[in-house]
Coordinates of C-alpha atoms in Angstrom, one line a residue:
M1222 CA -46.6 131.8 -91.2
R1223 CA -50.1 130.3 -90.4
A1224 CA -51.8 131.1 -87.2
F1225 CA -52.6 128.4 -84.8
R1226 CA -56.2 128.5 -83.5
L1227 CA -56.2 126.0 -80.7
S1228 CA -58.2 126.1 -77.5
L1229 CA -58.4 123.3 -75.1
A1230 CA -61.6 122.6 -73.0
L1231 CA -60.1 121.2 -69.9
C1232 CA -62.9 121.4 -67.4
A1233 CA -65.8 119.2 -68.6
V1234 CA -65.3 115.5 -68.1
V1235 CA -67.5 112.4 -68.9
A1236 CA -67.3 109.0 -67.5
V1237 CA -67.3 106.2 -70.2
F1238 CA -66.4 102.5 -69.7
G1239 CA -65.3 103.3 -66.1
V1240 CA -62.8 105.8 -67.4
T1241 CA -63.0 109.6 -66.8
L1242 CA -62.6 111.4 -70.1
A1243 CA -61.6 115.0 -70.4
A1244 CA -63.3 117.1 -73.0
P1245 CA -61.4 116.6 -76.4
P1246 CA -59.2 119.2 -77.7
S1247 CA -60.6 121.7 -80.2
I1248 CA -59.5 123.7 -83.3
G1249 CA -61.3 126.6 -84.6
G1250 CA -64.4 125.7 -82.4
C1251 CA -64.4 122.1 -83.6
Q1252 CA -63.8 119.2 -81.1
I1253 CA -61.3 116.8 -82.4
F1254 CA -63.6 113.7 -82.4
P1255 CA -65.9 112.9 -79.5
S1256 CA -64.5 112.3 -75.9
N1257 CA -65.0 108.5 -76.2
N1258 CA -62.9 108.3 -79.5
A1259 CA -59.8 106.1 -79.3
W1260 CA -57.5 109.0 -79.6
N1261 CA -59.1 110.7 -76.6
T1262 CA -59.6 107.6 -74.2
P1263 CA -57.0 107.3 -71.4
V1264 CA -55.2 104.0 -71.0
D1265 CA -53.3 104.8 -67.7
T1266 CA -55.4 102.1 -66.0
A1267 CA -55.7 99.6 -68.9
E1268 CA -54.6 96.1 -68.5
V1269 CA -50.9 95.2 -69.6
H1270 CA -51.1 93.2 -72.8
P1271 CA -50.0 89.5 -72.1
N1272 CA -47.6 89.8 -75.1
S1273 CA -46.3 93.2 -74.1
A1274 CA -42.7 92.0 -73.4
N1275 CA -42.4 90.2 -76.6
Y1276 CA -43.7 93.1 -78.7
I1277 CA -41.3 95.5 -77.0
A1278 CA -38.2 93.1 -77.5
N1279 CA -39.2 92.6 -81.1
I1280 CA -39.5 96.3 -81.8
N1281 CA -36.2 97.2 -80.2
A1282 CA -34.4 94.4 -82.1
N1283 CA -35.5 95.8 -85.5
G1284 CA -34.3 99.4 -85.2
G1285 CA -33.7 102.3 -82.8
D1286 CA -34.6 101.6 -79.1
Y1287 CA -35.1 105.3 -77.8
V1288 CA -37.8 107.7 -78.3
H1289 CA -37.5 110.4 -81.0
P1290 CA -39.8 113.4 -81.3
D1291 CA -40.1 113.7 -85.1
F1292 CA -40.8 117.5 -84.9
G1293 CA -39.4 120.6 -83.5
E1294 CA -38.4 124.2 -84.2
D1295 CA -37.1 123.3 -87.7
P1296 CA -40.1 123.7 -90.2
S1297 CA -38.7 120.9 -92.4
Y1298 CA -39.9 118.5 -89.6
G1299 CA -43.2 117.6 -88.4
I1300 CA -46.6 117.4 -90.1
P1301 CA -48.2 120.8 -90.8
W1302 CA -52.0 121.5 -90.8
T1303 CA -54.2 124.5 -91.4
T1304 CA -57.7 125.6 -91.2
V1305 CA -60.2 126.9 -93.7
T1306 CA -63.9 127.9 -93.7
S1307 CA -66.7 126.8 -95.8
S1308 CA -65.8 129.8 -98.1
Q1309 CA -62.7 128.0 -99.3
P1310 CA -63.4 126.9 -102.9
L1311 CA -63.5 123.1 -103.4
V1312 CA -60.9 121.9 -106.0
P1313 CA -60.5 118.6 -107.8
I1314 CA -58.2 116.0 -106.4
S1315 CA -57.1 112.8 -108.3
F1316 CA -55.8 109.8 -106.3
Y1317 CA -53.5 107.0 -107.5
Y1318 CA -55.2 104.8 -104.8
P1319 CA -58.8 105.8 -105.7
D1320 CA -60.5 102.6 -104.5
E1321 CA -59.7 103.3 -100.8
S1322 CA -59.9 107.1 -101.0
D1323 CA -62.9 109.5 -100.4
P1324 CA -63.6 111.2 -103.6
G1325 CA -63.1 115.0 -104.1
P1326 CA -63.4 117.8 -104.5
Y1327 CA -61.6 118.9 -101.3
P1328 CA -61.3 122.5 -99.8
I1329 CA -57.5 122.7 -100.2
P1330 CA -55.9 126.1 -100.8
S1331 CA -53.3 126.4 -103.4
N1332 CA -50.8 127.4 -100.7
A1333 CA -51.7 124.8 -98.2
P1334 CA -48.6 123.7 -96.2
V1335 CA -47.3 120.3 -97.4
E1336 CA -45.2 118.0 -95.2
S1337 CA -41.5 117.7 -96.1
G1338 CA -39.8 114.5 -96.7
S1339 CA -41.4 111.6 -98.6
D1340 CA -45.0 111.5 -97.2
H1341 CA -46.1 115.0 -98.2
H1342 CA -49.3 114.9 -96.0
V1343 CA -51.7 117.8 -96.3
L1344 CA -54.1 118.3 -93.3
I1345 CA -57.1 120.7 -93.5
V1346 CA -59.7 121.4 -90.9
E1347 CA -62.8 123.0 -92.4
T1348 CA -64.1 124.8 -89.2
T1349 CA -67.5 125.8 -90.5
N1350 CA -68.8 122.3 -90.8
C1351 CA -66.1 120.7 -88.5
V1352 CA -64.8 118.2 -91.1
L1353 CA -61.1 117.1 -91.3
Y1354 CA -59.6 116.5 -94.8
E1355 CA -56.3 114.5 -95.0
V1356 CA -54.2 113.6 -98.0
Y1357 CA -51.1 111.5 -98.6
D1358 CA -48.4 112.4 -101.1
A1359 CA -50.0 115.6 -102.2
E1360 CA -48.9 117.9 -104.9
Y1361 CA -50.6 121.0 -106.3
T1362 CA -51.0 120.8 -110.1
G1363 CA -50.5 124.6 -110.5
S1364 CA -54.1 125.5 -111.2
D1365 CA -57.3 125.3 -109.2
T1366 CA -58.9 123.9 -112.4
T1367 CA -57.1 120.7 -112.0
G1368 CA -56.4 121.1 -108.3
W1369 CA -54.2 118.5 -106.5
E1370 CA -52.8 115.1 -107.2
A1371 CA -52.2 112.6 -104.3
G1372 CA -51.8 109.0 -103.3
S1373 CA -54.8 108.7 -101.1
G1374 CA -57.3 110.9 -99.1
A1375 CA -59.8 110.6 -96.3
V1376 CA -62.6 112.8 -95.1
W1377 CA -63.4 112.8 -91.3
P1378 CA -66.4 114.3 -89.7
L1379 CA -65.0 115.5 -86.5
G1380 CA -68.1 114.9 -84.4
S1381 CA -68.3 111.2 -85.4
N1382 CA -66.5 108.0 -84.3
D1383 CA -66.9 106.4 -87.8
L1384 CA -64.0 104.3 -88.9
R1385 CA -62.7 103.6 -92.4
P1386 CA -64.3 100.5 -94.0
D1387 CA -62.6 97.4 -92.9
G1388 CA -59.4 96.8 -94.9
W1389 CA -59.2 100.5 -96.1
T1390 CA -56.3 102.8 -95.6
S1391 CA -56.6 106.6 -95.3
A1392 CA -53.9 109.3 -95.6
D1393 CA -52.1 107.2 -93.0
A1394 CA -51.1 103.5 -93.5
A1395 CA -53.3 102.2 -90.7
G1396 CA -56.4 103.8 -91.9
L1397 CA -56.4 106.3 -89.1
P1398 CA -56.7 110.1 -89.0
I1399 CA -53.3 111.8 -88.4
L1400 CA -54.3 115.2 -86.8
P1401 CA -55.6 113.8 -83.6
G1402 CA -52.4 112.0 -82.9
L1403 CA -50.0 114.9 -83.4
A1404 CA -48.1 116.5 -80.5
R1405 CA -49.2 120.1 -80.8
C1406 CA -46.8 122.5 -79.2
D1407 CA -49.4 124.9 -78.0
E1408 CA -50.9 122.1 -76.0
A1409 CA -47.5 121.1 -74.6
E1410 CA -46.8 124.6 -73.8
S1411 CA -50.0 124.8 -71.7
G1412 CA -48.8 121.8 -69.8
T1413 CA -51.7 119.4 -70.7
I1414 CA -52.1 117.0 -73.8
D1415 CA -55.4 115.2 -73.6
H1416 CA -55.0 112.6 -76.3
A1417 CA -52.9 109.8 -77.6
L1418 CA -49.9 110.4 -79.9
R1419 CA -49.0 108.8 -83.3
V1420 CA -45.9 106.6 -83.3
T1421 CA -44.2 104.6 -86.1
F1422 CA -42.1 101.4 -86.0
S1423 CA -39.8 100.0 -88.7
V1424 CA -41.4 96.6 -88.9
T1425 CA -45.0 96.1 -88.3
Q1426 CA -47.3 93.0 -88.5
R1427 CA -49.7 92.1 -91.4
A1428 CA -52.7 92.8 -89.1
Y1429 CA -54.6 95.6 -87.5
I1430 CA -56.6 96.0 -84.4
Y1431 CA -59.2 98.7 -83.4
P1432 CA -59.0 101.6 -84.2
A1433 CA -56.9 100.8 -87.3
T1434 CA -58.6 99.4 -90.4
H1435 CA -55.6 98.6 -92.6
F1436 CA -52.1 96.9 -92.4
A1437 CA -48.9 97.7 -94.5
S1438 CA -46.7 94.7 -94.0
S1439 CA -45.9 91.2 -95.1
E1440 CA -44.7 90.1 -91.7
T1441 CA -47.0 87.6 -89.9
G1442 CA -45.1 86.9 -86.8
A1443 CA -47.2 87.3 -83.6
N1444 CA -44.5 89.5 -81.9
Y1445 CA -44.5 92.3 -84.6
P1446 CA -46.8 95.2 -83.5
P1447 CA -50.1 95.3 -85.6
M1448 CA -51.3 98.7 -86.8
G1449 CA -53.5 100.2 -84.0
L1450 CA -51.6 98.7 -81.1
R1451 CA -51.6 100.9 -78.1
L1452 CA -48.6 101.5 -75.9
R1453 CA -48.0 103.7 -72.9
L1454 CA -45.0 104.9 -70.9
K1455 CA -44.8 102.9 -67.6
A1456 CA -46.2 104.6 -64.6
S1457 CA -42.9 103.6 -62.8
Y1458 CA -40.7 105.4 -65.2
N1459 CA -39.3 108.6 -63.6
I1460 CA -39.9 111.7 -65.6
S1461 CA -38.9 114.2 -62.8
H1462 CA -35.9 115.4 -64.9
L1463 CA -38.2 116.6 -67.6
D1464 CA -40.0 120.0 -67.7
G1465 CA -41.8 122.2 -70.2
Q1466 CA -43.1 120.7 -73.4
A1467 CA -41.1 117.5 -72.9
L1468 CA -42.9 116.9 -69.5
A1469 CA -46.3 117.5 -71.0
I1470 CA -45.6 115.0 -73.7
A1471 CA -44.2 112.3 -71.3
Q1472 CA -47.2 112.8 -69.0
A1473 CA -49.5 112.3 -72.1
L1474 CA -47.6 109.1 -72.9
K1475 CA -48.3 107.8 -69.4
K1476 CA -52.0 108.7 -69.5
Y1477 CA -53.1 108.3 -73.1
G1478 CA -50.2 106.5 -74.6
M1479 CA -49.5 106.2 -78.4
I1480 CA -51.1 104.3 -81.3
V1481 CA -49.2 102.5 -84.1
A1482 CA -50.2 104.3 -87.3
D1483 CA -47.5 103.7 -89.9
N1484 CA -44.2 102.1 -90.8
G1485 CA -41.2 104.4 -90.2
S1486 CA -38.4 104.9 -87.8
N1487 CA -38.6 103.2 -84.5
W1488 CA -40.2 105.1 -81.6
F1489 CA -40.6 108.3 -83.8
I1490 CA -43.4 110.2 -82.2
S1491 CA -45.4 112.6 -84.6
G1492 CA -45.9 116.3 -84.0
E1493 CA -46.9 119.3 -85.9
T1494 CA -44.7 121.7 -87.8
N1495 CA -44.5 124.7 -85.5
P1496 CA -41.6 127.1 -84.7
G1497 CA -43.2 127.3 -81.2
C1498 CA -41.8 123.9 -80.3
W1499 CA -38.7 124.1 -78.2
D1500 CA -35.9 121.8 -79.2
D1501 CA -34.1 122.1 -75.9
D1502 CA -37.2 120.5 -74.2
L1503 CA -38.0 118.0 -76.8
N1504 CA -34.5 116.6 -77.1
R1505 CA -34.8 115.4 -73.5
L1506 CA -37.4 112.9 -74.7
K1507 CA -34.6 111.2 -76.6
D1508 CA -33.3 109.8 -73.3
I1509 CA -36.5 107.6 -72.8
P1510 CA -35.7 104.0 -73.8
G1511 CA -38.1 101.7 -75.6
T1512 CA -38.0 99.4 -72.6
A1513 CA -39.7 102.1 -70.6
F1514 CA -43.0 101.4 -72.5
E1515 CA -45.4 98.6 -72.3
V1516 CA -48.2 97.3 -74.6
V1517 CA -51.8 97.6 -73.1
V1518 CA -55.0 96.0 -74.0
S1519 CA -56.8 98.6 -76.0
P1520 CA -60.1 100.0 -74.8
P1521 CA -63.1 98.5 -76.7
P1522 CA -64.8 100.6 -79.5
P1523 CA -67.5 102.9 -78.1
S1524 CA -71.0 101.8 -78.7
D1525 CA -71.5 104.4 -81.4
V1526 CA -68.7 102.9 -83.6
P1527 CA -70.8 101.1 -86.2
G1528 CA -69.9 97.5 -86.8
D1529 CA -70.9 95.4 -89.8
L1530 CA -74.7 94.9 -89.9
L1531 CA -74.4 91.9 -92.2
K1532 CA -73.7 88.4 -90.7
N1533 CA -71.0 86.1 -92.4
G1534 CA -70.2 88.5 -95.2
G1535 CA -66.9 86.6 -95.6
F1536 CA -68.6 83.4 -96.2
E1537 CA -66.4 81.4 -93.6
A1538 CA -69.4 79.8 -91.9
A1539 CA -71.4 77.2 -93.7
S1540 CA -74.9 75.7 -93.3
P1541 CA -75.1 71.9 -92.9
N1542 CA -75.4 71.4 -96.7
G1543 CA -71.8 72.8 -97.1
K1544 CA -73.0 74.9 -100.0
T1545 CA -75.1 77.7 -98.5
P1546 CA -73.3 80.3 -96.2
A1547 CA -74.7 80.5 -92.7
Y1548 CA -77.2 83.3 -92.2
W1549 CA -77.8 83.5 -96.0
T1550 CA -80.5 81.8 -98.2
R1551 CA -79.9 80.9 -101.7
D1552 CA -81.9 80.2 -104.8
A1553 CA -79.3 78.7 -107.1
Q1554 CA -78.1 75.6 -109.1
K1555 CA -74.3 75.4 -109.1
D1556 CA -73.6 78.6 -107.2
K1557 CA -72.2 78.0 -103.8
Q1558 CA -69.8 78.7 -100.9
V1559 CA -66.3 77.5 -102.0
C1560 CA -63.2 77.2 -100.0
N1561 CA -59.5 77.0 -100.8
T1562 CA -59.0 73.6 -99.0
E1563 CA -59.5 71.7 -102.2
D1564 CA -58.5 74.4 -104.6
A1565 CA -62.2 75.2 -105.1
L1566 CA -61.5 78.7 -106.2
G1567 CA -59.3 77.6 -109.1
P1568 CA -55.6 77.4 -109.6
D1569 CA -53.5 80.0 -107.6
V1570 CA -56.6 81.8 -106.5
I1571 CA -56.9 83.0 -103.0
V1572 CA -59.7 84.7 -101.1
A1573 CA -59.8 88.5 -101.1
Q1574 CA -58.9 89.0 -97.5
A1575 CA -58.4 86.8 -94.4
G1576 CA -60.0 83.4 -94.3
N1577 CA -60.4 80.5 -96.7
C1578 CA -63.8 80.8 -98.3
A1579 CA -65.7 82.9 -100.8
Y1580 CA -69.0 82.7 -102.7
R1581 CA -68.9 81.6 -106.4
F1582 CA -71.6 82.3 -109.0
K1583 CA -71.2 80.0 -111.9
G1584 CA -72.9 81.3 -115.1
N1585 CA -75.9 79.1 -115.6
G1586 CA -78.3 81.4 -117.4
T1587 CA -80.8 81.2 -114.6
N1588 CA -82.1 83.8 -112.2
D1589 CA -79.8 82.9 -109.2
K1590 CA -80.0 84.7 -105.9
L1591 CA -78.2 85.0 -102.5
K1592 CA -80.2 86.8 -99.9
Q1593 CA -80.1 88.1 -96.3
T1594 CA -82.3 90.4 -94.4
I1595 CA -81.0 92.8 -91.8
K1596 CA -83.6 94.0 -89.1
L1597 CA -82.5 97.1 -87.2
S1598 CA -83.8 98.0 -83.8
P1599 CA -83.6 100.8 -83.1
A1600 CA -84.0 102.1 -86.5
L1601 CA -80.8 103.5 -88.1
A1602 CA -80.5 107.1 -89.4
G1603 CA -77.7 108.4 -91.7
G1604 CA -77.9 105.7 -94.3
V1605 CA -75.7 102.8 -95.1
T1606 CA -72.8 101.6 -97.1
V1607 CA -72.7 98.4 -99.0
S1608 CA -69.3 97.1 -100.1
A1609 CA -67.7 93.8 -101.4
Y1610 CA -64.5 92.4 -102.9
I1611 CA -65.4 91.0 -106.4
K1612 CA -63.4 88.9 -108.8
T1613 CA -64.7 87.9 -112.3
E1614 CA -63.8 85.5 -115.1
A1615 CA -65.3 86.2 -118.5
N1616 CA -68.3 87.7 -116.9
P1617 CA -70.8 89.1 -119.4
A1618 CA -71.7 92.8 -119.0
G1619 CA -75.0 93.6 -117.1
S1620 CA -75.4 90.1 -115.8
G1621 CA -75.6 90.7 -112.0
K1622 CA -75.4 93.0 -109.1
I1623 CA -75.6 93.4 -105.3
K1624 CA -78.8 95.2 -104.3
A1625 CA -79.7 96.6 -100.9
K1626 CA -83.3 97.6 -100.4
L1627 CA -83.6 100.1 -97.5
I1628 CA -87.0 100.1 -95.8
G1629 CA -88.0 102.8 -93.5
T1630 CA -90.1 102.7 -90.4
G1631 CA -93.0 104.3 -92.3
G1632 CA -92.5 102.0 -95.2
E1633 CA -90.3 104.3 -97.3
T1634 CA -87.9 102.5 -99.6
E1635 CA -84.6 103.3 -101.3
T1636 CA -82.5 100.8 -103.3
L1637 CA -78.7 100.8 -103.6
S1638 CA -77.2 98.9 -106.5
L1639 CA -73.7 97.7 -107.1
D1640 CA -73.2 96.1 -110.4
F1641 CA -70.7 93.2 -111.0
P1642 CA -67.9 94.3 -113.3
S1643 CA -67.7 92.6 -116.7
G1644 CA -64.8 90.6 -118.2
T1645 CA -61.9 89.0 -116.3
L1646 CA -60.6 91.0 -113.1
D1647 CA -58.8 90.1 -110.1
W1648 CA -60.0 90.9 -106.6
A1649 CA -61.0 94.5 -106.1
P1650 CA -63.1 96.4 -103.6
Y1651 CA -66.3 98.1 -104.6
S1652 CA -68.8 100.0 -102.6
V1653 CA -71.8 102.4 -102.8
G1654 CA -73.3 104.4 -100.0
Q1655 CA -76.6 106.4 -99.6
D1656 CA -78.4 108.3 -96.9
P1657 CA -82.1 107.9 -97.9
G1658 CA -83.3 110.6 -95.6
F1659 CA -85.4 108.3 -93.4
A1660 CA -84.8 106.0 -90.5
I1661 CA -84.0 102.5 -91.7
A1662 CA -85.8 99.6 -90.0
K1663 CA -84.7 96.9 -92.4
V1664 CA -82.2 96.2 -95.2
K1665 CA -82.8 93.4 -97.7
V1666 CA -79.6 92.4 -99.4
K1667 CA -79.9 90.3 -102.6
V1668 CA -77.1 89.3 -104.8
K1669 CA -78.4 88.3 -108.2
T1670 CA -77.0 87.0 -111.5
T1671 CA -78.6 86.0 -114.8
A1672 CA -75.3 85.2 -116.6
G1673 CA -75.2 82.3 -118.9
S1674 CA -71.4 81.9 -118.8
G1675 CA -68.4 83.0 -116.8
F1676 CA -67.8 83.1 -113.1
V1677 CA -68.1 85.8 -110.3
W1678 CA -66.6 85.3 -106.8
L1679 CA -67.6 87.5 -103.8
D1680 CA -65.8 87.9 -100.5
T1681 CA -66.0 90.3 -97.5
V1682 CA -69.5 91.6 -98.4
S1683 CA -70.4 94.3 -95.9
V1684 CA -73.2 96.6 -94.9
V1685 CA -72.2 99.4 -92.4
A1686 CA -73.9 102.4 -91.0
G1687 CA -73.0 105.7 -92.4
A1688 CA -72.8 107.0 -96.0
S1689 CA -71.4 110.4 -95.9
R1690 CA -67.7 109.7 -96.8
L1691 CA -67.5 106.7 -98.9
P1692 CA -66.8 106.4 -102.7
V1693 CA -69.1 105.2 -105.3
P1694 CA -68.1 101.9 -106.9
A1695 CA -64.7 101.8 -108.4
A1696 CA -64.6 101.7 -112.2
P1697 CA -64.0 98.2 -113.6

């Protein structure tokens, strides 16, 4: 049985957004994300969401209506995790959702604990560099030469508040890390849990809010819970009948609440696999009804969560001529912003994500450009990632690309390039990231095509801070 190396720093506090934040939990000397991370931010004083009653009623109408701790003494329940150091060899890992996964290799031992049931999560904390590796639907191939196979994977630097790219999943449906939301029994035994907990519901909304970045539903009704929704146990709910680990968890549900992270059984709260959990304590949580909870207005992202640096990358806003997207300039003939209102994208074609518009390059054999310059003050360290959804129709090879020229405070330059795929392909995400090693003062984004035939559509073009954990462009 693996050893749990968990130490809680409970003394230091910091005030952010008017909320007093406890120092975050730590594992193997690594803090589990900054104090102002969404998982570590209290919501006991947050405003009740105006749609709270409808959310709760809808949740309870679509499944169980009482809390269920989805972990305990039985090792077949809960989500396991383990730690390694930088001496752990990196092994290959192949994903069947590679376009939204951080590429390997990963430091996963051949005997890493794998979650029972259907999700087969593997969670690894590399404690030398304080990096969290999480994998969904993992299976060891039987050899370190071939490593692991999995559905999706994400790499999380634990000292950062970086999110997944907008629209991306992770090892969890909502695009969130799993480990910081687990009820850990050593914490509960100590009497204090200083973070929010992960929760699932049977039916979620086709939407997500901060800190989530991905949805996993076709339901559009406003009363279904979106991924990332924050709930808390009402302050008025009496928990005096609880003690031990159950009391610590209930107190955390009042102070930090829980975050919707996946589809699953209603009110199932996630915890670690650990025989140190006490079922006699935990079973008392099953008496808490869903009606004892309320939805709160989630705290805003901290200032160090990078947003999109590019304006109008979804091409929803237009300039007065109706052809040039707002904030962009274009040097083009028949290339323009197109919207679905008049079937402008072609029969049965929709935009890549939310909205009605995209940008279309129509092969004219000319040197056509779409441009935008981003000025950064203060200068940005750590690089950027450029991404876009691209659709093609009979597009010639080598005919176009998205380029981002990074210009440093001292005049240094580095250029990222993302080529348009050739042929006829449906919407797909592509991205490229780079840390140039200098502070970036300006980014010149230029989309260029010289195609003499075919079509290319762009949507959700994005430039975000950070380049350490994002994949190179997906293969066409």
